[in-house]
CSV table of C-alpha atoms and ligand atoms in Angstrom, one decimal:
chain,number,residue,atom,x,y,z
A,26,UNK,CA,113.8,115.9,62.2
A,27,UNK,CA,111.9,113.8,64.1
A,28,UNK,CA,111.9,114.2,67.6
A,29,UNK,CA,109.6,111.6,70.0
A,30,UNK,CA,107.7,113.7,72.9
A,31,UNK,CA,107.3,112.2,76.4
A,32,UNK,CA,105.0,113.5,78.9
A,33,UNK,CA,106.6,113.3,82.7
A,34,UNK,CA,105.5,114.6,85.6
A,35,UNK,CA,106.2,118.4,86.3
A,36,UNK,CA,106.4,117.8,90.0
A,37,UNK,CA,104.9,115.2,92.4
A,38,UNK,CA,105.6,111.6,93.3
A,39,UNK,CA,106.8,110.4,89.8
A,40,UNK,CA,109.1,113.2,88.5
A,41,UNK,CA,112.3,112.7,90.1
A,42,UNK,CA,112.6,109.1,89.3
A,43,UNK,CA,111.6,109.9,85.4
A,44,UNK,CA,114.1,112.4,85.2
A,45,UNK,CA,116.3,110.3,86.3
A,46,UNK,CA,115.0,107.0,84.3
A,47,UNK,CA,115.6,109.0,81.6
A,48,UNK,CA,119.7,110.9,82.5
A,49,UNK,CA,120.5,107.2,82.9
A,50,UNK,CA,119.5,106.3,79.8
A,51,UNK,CA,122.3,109.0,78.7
A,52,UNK,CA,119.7,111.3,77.9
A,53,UNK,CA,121.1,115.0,78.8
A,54,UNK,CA,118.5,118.2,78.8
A,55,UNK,CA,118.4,121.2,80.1
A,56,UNK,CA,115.4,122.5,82.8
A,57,UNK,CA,117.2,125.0,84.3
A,58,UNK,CA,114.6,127.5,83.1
A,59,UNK,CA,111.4,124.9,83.9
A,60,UNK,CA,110.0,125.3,80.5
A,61,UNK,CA,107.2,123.4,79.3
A,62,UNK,CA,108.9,121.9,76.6
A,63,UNK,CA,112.2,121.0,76.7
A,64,UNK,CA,115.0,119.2,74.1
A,65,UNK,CA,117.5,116.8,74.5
A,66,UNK,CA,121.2,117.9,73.0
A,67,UNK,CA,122.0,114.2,72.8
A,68,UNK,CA,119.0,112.0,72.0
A,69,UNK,CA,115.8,112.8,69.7
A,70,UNK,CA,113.8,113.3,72.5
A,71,UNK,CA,111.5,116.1,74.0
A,72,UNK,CA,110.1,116.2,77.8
A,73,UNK,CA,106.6,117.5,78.3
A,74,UNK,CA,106.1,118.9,82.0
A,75,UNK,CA,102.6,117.8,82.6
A,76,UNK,CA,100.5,117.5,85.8
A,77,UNK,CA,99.8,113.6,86.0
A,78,UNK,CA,96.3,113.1,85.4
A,79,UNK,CA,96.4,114.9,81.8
A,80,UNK,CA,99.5,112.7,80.3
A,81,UNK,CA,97.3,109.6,79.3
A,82,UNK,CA,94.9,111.8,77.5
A,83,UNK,CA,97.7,113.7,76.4
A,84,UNK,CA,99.1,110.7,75.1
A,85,UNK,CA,95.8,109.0,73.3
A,86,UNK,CA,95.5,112.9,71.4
A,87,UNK,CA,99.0,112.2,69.9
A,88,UNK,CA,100.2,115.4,71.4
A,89,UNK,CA,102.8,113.4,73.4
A,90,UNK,CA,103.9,110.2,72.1
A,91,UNK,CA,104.7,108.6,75.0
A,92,UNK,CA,104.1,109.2,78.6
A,93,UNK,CA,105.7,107.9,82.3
A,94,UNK,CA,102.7,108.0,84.4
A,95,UNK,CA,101.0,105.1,87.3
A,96,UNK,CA,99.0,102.4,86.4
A,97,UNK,CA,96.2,103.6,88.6
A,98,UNK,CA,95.7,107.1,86.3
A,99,UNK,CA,95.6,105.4,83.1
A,100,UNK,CA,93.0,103.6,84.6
A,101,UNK,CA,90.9,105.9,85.7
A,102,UNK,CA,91.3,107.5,82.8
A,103,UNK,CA,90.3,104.9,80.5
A,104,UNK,CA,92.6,106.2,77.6
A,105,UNK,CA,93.6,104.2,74.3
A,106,UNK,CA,97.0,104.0,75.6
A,107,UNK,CA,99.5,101.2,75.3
A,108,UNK,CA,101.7,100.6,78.2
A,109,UNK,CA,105.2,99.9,76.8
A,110,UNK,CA,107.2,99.5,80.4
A,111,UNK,CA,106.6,98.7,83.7
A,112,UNK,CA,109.4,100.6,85.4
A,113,UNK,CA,109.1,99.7,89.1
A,114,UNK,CA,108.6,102.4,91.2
A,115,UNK,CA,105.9,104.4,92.2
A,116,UNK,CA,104.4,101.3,93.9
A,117,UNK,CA,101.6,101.0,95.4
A,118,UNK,CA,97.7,99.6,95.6
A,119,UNK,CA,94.2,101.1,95.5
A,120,UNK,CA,92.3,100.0,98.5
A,121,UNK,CA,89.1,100.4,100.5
A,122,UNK,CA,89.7,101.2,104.2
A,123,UNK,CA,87.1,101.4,106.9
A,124,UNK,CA,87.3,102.6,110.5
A,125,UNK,CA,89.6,100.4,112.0
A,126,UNK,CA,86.7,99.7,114.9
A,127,UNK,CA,84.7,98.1,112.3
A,128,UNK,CA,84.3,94.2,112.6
A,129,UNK,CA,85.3,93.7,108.7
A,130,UNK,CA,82.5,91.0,107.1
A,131,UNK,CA,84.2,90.8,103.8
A,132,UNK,CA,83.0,92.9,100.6
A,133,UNK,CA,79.2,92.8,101.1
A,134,UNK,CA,80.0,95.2,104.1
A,135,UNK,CA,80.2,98.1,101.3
A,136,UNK,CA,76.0,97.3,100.3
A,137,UNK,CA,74.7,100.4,101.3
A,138,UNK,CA,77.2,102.4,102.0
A,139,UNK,CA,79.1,105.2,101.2
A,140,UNK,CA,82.2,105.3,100.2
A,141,UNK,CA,84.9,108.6,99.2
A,142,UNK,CA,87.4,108.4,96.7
A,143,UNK,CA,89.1,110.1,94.0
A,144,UNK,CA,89.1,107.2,91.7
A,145,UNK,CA,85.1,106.6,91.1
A,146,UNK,CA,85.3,104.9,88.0
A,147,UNK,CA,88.2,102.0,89.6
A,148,UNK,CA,85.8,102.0,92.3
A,149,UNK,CA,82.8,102.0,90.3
A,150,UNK,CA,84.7,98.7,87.9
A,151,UNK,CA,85.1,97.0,91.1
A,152,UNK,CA,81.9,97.4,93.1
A,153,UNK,CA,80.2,96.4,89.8
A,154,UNK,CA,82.0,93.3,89.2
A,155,UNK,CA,81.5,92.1,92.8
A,156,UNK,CA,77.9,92.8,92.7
A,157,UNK,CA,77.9,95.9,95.4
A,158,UNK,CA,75.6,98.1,95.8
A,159,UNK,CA,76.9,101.2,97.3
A,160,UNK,CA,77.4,105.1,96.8
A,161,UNK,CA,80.1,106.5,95.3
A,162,UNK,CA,81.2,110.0,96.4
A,163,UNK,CA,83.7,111.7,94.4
A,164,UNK,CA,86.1,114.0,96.4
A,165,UNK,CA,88.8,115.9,95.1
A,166,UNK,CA,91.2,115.3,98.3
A,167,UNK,CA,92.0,114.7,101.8
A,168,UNK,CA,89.9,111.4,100.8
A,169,UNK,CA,91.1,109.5,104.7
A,170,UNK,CA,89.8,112.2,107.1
A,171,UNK,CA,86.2,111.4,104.9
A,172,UNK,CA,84.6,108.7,107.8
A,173,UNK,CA,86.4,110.9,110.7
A,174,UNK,CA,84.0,114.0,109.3
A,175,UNK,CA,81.0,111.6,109.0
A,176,UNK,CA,81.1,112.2,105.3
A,177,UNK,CA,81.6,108.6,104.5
A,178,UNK,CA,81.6,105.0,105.4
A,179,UNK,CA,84.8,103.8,104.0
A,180,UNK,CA,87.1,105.0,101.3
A,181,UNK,CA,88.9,104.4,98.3
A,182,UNK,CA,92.5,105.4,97.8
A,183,UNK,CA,96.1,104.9,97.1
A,184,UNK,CA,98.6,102.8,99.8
A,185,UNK,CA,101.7,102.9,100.3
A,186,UNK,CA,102.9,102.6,103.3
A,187,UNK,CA,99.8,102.3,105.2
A,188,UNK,CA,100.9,105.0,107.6
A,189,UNK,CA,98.1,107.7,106.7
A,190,UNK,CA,95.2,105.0,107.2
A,191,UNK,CA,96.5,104.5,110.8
A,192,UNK,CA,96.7,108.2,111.5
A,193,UNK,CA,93.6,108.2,110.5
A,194,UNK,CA,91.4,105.5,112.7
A,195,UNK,CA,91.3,103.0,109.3
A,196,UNK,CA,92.2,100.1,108.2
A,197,UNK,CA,93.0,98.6,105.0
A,198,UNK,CA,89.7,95.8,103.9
A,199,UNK,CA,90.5,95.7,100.3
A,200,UNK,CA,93.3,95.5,97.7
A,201,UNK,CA,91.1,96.5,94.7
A,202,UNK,CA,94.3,97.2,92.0
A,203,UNK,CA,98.3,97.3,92.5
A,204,UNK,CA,100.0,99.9,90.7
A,205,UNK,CA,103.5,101.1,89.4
A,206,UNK,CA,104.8,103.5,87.1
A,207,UNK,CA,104.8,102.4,83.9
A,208,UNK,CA,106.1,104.1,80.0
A,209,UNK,CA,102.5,104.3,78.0
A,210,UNK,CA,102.6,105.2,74.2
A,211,UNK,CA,100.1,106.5,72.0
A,212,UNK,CA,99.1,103.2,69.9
A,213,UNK,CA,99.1,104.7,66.6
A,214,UNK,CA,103.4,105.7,66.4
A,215,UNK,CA,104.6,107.1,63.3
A,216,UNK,CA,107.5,103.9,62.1
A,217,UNK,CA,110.3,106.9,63.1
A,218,UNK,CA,109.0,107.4,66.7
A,219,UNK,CA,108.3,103.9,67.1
A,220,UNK,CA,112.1,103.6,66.5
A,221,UNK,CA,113.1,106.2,68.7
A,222,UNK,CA,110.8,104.5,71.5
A,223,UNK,CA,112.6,101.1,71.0
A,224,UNK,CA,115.8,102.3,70.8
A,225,UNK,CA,115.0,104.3,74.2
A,226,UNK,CA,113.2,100.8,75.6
A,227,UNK,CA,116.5,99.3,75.1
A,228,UNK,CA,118.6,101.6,76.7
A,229,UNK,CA,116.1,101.6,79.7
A,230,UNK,CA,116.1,98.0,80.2
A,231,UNK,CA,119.9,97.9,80.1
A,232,UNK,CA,119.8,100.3,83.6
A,233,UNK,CA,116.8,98.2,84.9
A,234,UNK,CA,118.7,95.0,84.5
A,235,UNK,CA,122.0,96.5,85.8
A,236,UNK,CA,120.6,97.8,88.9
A,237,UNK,CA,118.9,94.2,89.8
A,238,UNK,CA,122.5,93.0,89.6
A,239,UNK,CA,125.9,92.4,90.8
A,240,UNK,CA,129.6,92.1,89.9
A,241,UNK,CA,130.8,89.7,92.0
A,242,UNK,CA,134.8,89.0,92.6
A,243,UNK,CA,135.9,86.8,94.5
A,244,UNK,CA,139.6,84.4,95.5
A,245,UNK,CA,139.0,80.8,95.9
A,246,UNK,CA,141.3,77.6,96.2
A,247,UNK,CA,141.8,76.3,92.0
A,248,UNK,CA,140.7,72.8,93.7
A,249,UNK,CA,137.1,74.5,94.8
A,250,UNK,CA,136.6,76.2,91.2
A,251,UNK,CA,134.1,74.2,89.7
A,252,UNK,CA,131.6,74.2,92.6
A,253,UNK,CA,132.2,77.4,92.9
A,254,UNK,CA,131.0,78.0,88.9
A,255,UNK,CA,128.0,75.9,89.7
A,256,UNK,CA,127.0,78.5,92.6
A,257,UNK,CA,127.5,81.5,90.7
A,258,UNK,CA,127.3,80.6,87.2
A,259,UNK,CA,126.8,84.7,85.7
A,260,UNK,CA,126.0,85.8,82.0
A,261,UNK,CA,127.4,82.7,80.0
A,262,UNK,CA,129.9,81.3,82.7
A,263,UNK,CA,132.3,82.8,85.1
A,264,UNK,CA,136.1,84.7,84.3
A,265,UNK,CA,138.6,82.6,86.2
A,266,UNK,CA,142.0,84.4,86.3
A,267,UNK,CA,145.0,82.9,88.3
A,268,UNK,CA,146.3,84.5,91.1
A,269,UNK,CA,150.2,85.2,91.8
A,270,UNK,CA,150.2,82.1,94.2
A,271,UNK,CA,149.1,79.2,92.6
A,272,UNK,CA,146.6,76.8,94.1
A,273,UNK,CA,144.1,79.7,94.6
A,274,UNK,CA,141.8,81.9,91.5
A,275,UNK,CA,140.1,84.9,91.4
A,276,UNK,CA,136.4,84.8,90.4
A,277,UNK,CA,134.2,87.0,88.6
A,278,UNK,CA,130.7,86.6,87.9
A,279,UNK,CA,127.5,88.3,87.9
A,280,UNK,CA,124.3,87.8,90.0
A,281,UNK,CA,121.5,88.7,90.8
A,282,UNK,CA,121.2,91.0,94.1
A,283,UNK,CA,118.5,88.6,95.6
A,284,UNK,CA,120.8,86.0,95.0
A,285,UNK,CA,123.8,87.0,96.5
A,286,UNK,CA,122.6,86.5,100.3
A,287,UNK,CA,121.1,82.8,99.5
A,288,UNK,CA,124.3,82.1,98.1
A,289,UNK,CA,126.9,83.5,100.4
A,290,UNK,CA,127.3,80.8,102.9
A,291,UNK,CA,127.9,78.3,100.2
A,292,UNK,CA,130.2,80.4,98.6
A,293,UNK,CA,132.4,80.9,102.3
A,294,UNK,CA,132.2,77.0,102.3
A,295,UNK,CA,133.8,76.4,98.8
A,296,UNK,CA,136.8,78.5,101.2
A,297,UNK,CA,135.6,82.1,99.0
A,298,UNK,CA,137.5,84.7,100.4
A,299,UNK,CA,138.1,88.5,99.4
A,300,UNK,CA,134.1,88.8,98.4
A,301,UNK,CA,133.8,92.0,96.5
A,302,UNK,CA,130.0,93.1,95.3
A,303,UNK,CA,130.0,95.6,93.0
A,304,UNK,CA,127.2,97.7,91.7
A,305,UNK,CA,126.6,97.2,87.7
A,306,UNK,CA,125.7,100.7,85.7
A,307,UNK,CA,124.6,99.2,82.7
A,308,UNK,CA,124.1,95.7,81.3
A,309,UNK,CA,123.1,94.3,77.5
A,310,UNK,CA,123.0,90.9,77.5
B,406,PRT,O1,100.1,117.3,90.8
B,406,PRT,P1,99.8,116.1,90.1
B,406,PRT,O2,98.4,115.9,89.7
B,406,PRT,O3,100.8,115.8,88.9
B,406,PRT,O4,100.2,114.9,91.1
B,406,PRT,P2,99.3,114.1,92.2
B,406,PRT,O5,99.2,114.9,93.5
B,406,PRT,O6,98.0,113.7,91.6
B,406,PRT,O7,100.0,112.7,92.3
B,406,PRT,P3,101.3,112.3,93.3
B,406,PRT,O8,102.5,113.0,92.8
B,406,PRT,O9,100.9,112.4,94.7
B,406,PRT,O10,101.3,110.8,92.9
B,406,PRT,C1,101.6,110.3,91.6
B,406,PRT,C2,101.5,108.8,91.5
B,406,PRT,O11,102.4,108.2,92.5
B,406,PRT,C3,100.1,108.3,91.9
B,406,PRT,O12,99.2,108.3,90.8
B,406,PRT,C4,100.5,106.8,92.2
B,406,PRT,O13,100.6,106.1,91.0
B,406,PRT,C5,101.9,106.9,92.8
B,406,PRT,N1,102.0,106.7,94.2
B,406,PRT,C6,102.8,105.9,94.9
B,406,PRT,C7,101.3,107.4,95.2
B,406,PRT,C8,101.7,106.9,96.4
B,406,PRT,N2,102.6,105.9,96.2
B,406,PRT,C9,101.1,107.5,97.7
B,406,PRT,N3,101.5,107.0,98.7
B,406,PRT,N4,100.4,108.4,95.1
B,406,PRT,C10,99.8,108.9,96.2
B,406,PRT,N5,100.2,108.5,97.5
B,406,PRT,C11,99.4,109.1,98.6
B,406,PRT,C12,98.0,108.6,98.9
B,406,PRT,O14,97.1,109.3,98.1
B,406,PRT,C13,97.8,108.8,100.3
B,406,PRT,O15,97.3,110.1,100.6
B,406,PRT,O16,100.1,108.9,99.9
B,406,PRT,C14,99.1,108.6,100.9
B,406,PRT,C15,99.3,107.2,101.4
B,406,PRT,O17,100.6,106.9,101.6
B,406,PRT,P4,101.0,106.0,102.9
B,406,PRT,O18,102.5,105.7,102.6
B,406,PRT,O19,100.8,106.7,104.1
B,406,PRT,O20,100.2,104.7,102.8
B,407,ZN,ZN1,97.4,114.1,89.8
């Protein structure tokens, strides 16, 4: 039978949020043991524990079809890897940061300098395409305490929050790259894995969508209905179900999360009452 392999995480940043990207998809394994390779009961699927940096590579060999790993690896990486999915989380960016005492010039501040970073060829890409001429040197961690030790002018690293810079005496100059975690294949899918990977795609993008969306109920006066419709107009158009008094309706509808707060004021002036938001587990439109 054919069984597709993804490489995930075997512990770090990204591996709880694939793991569970992948249960909500209805996906059920067993890792009880924390073997290397592991099969679904349910789904033709097998999980690869990998460290991060290998799964691109890992994924352009063919020995995993398909891989959840950040935008920033693959490109470090340079693999011949198609991304199938951004998945939206893992975010963050690649920037330079400098000692937050520095009087910040704009880029041509790097000419001549040194500059730490785990991520030389990014780096490399970008000091090249803005015509910088500075050194790289390649650590393999701790990159922010690099200027604080003298061993560097600025560095090069992931973001998040921005916290560690601080704690560090830096400050963010440049956002070179964002980055999320994204579902990379290996180009070259045999036609049965490639249907596997859609079929998993489209299981995937059902949680995504649900999760970025709302049930919404709510009781209105009948006379208010169709402004109410125009507010929250959902999938194809809203349910509208009479309640035991007449003169007043129940709504339902669906919107999007985002949404909701823009809308609620107009909604409590078309005399909504009763507002129920309810969280969505899975939606195919
Ligand atoms: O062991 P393995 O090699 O598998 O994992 P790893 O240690 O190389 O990677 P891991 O688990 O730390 O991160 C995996 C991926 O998560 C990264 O490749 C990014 O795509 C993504 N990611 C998202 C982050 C962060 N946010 C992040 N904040 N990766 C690292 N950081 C680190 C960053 O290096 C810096 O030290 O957090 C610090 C900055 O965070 P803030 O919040 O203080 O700005
Ligand atoms: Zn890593």
């Amino acid at each position: 039978m054919n069984l597709l392999r993804i490489a995930i995480q075997k512990s770090g940043r990204l591996s709880e949020k694939s793991i569970e990207l992948i249960s909500e998809a209805g996906i059920s394994f067993n890792n009880s043991d924390r073997k290397l390779l592991t099969q679904s009961a349910n789904f033709p699927i097998e999980l690869l524990f990998l460290r991060d940096d290998d799964i691109p590579q890992y994924v352009a060999d063919g020995v995993a079809d398909i891989g959840i790993v950040g935008e920033n690896v693959i490109l470090e990486k340079k693999s011949h890897v198609k991304v199938a999915e951004k998945l939206g989380f893992a975010k963050c960016r690649m920037s330079l940061a400098i000692p937050k005492s520095v009087d910040y010039p704009g880029n041509s501040y790097f000419n001549n300098k040194k500059i730490a970073t785990t991520y030389p060829r990014i780096l490399g890409a970008f000091l090249k395409e803005n015509n910088i001429n500075a050194e790289i040197h390649e650590i393999s961690g701790s990159v922010e305490i690099a200027p604080g030790i003298g061993l560097a002018d600025g560095i090069f690293d992931i973001v998040s929050s921005g916290s560690t810079l601080i704690s560090n005496g830096l400050k963010e100059a440049e956002v070179v790259m964002k980055s999320e975690a994204v579902i990379i294949s290996d180009p070259n899918l045999s036609k049965e894995k490639q249907q596997i990977l859609d079929k998993l795609l489209f299981r995937i993008r059902a949680v995504q969508k649900a999760k970025c969306n709302k049930y919404v109920v709510l009781n209105a006066p009948k006379s208010n209905v169709d402004k109410i419709v125009q507010i929250i107009p959902g999938m194809k158009s809203p349910t509208v179900v009479p309640l035991a008094d007449d003169g007043w309706v129940s709504v339902h509808s669906v919107l999007k999360e985002n949404e909701f707060w823009e809308v609620i004021d107009q909604l409590k002036d078309c005399g909504a009452q009763g507002i129920l938001v309810i969280p969505i587990e899975k939606m195919i439109i």
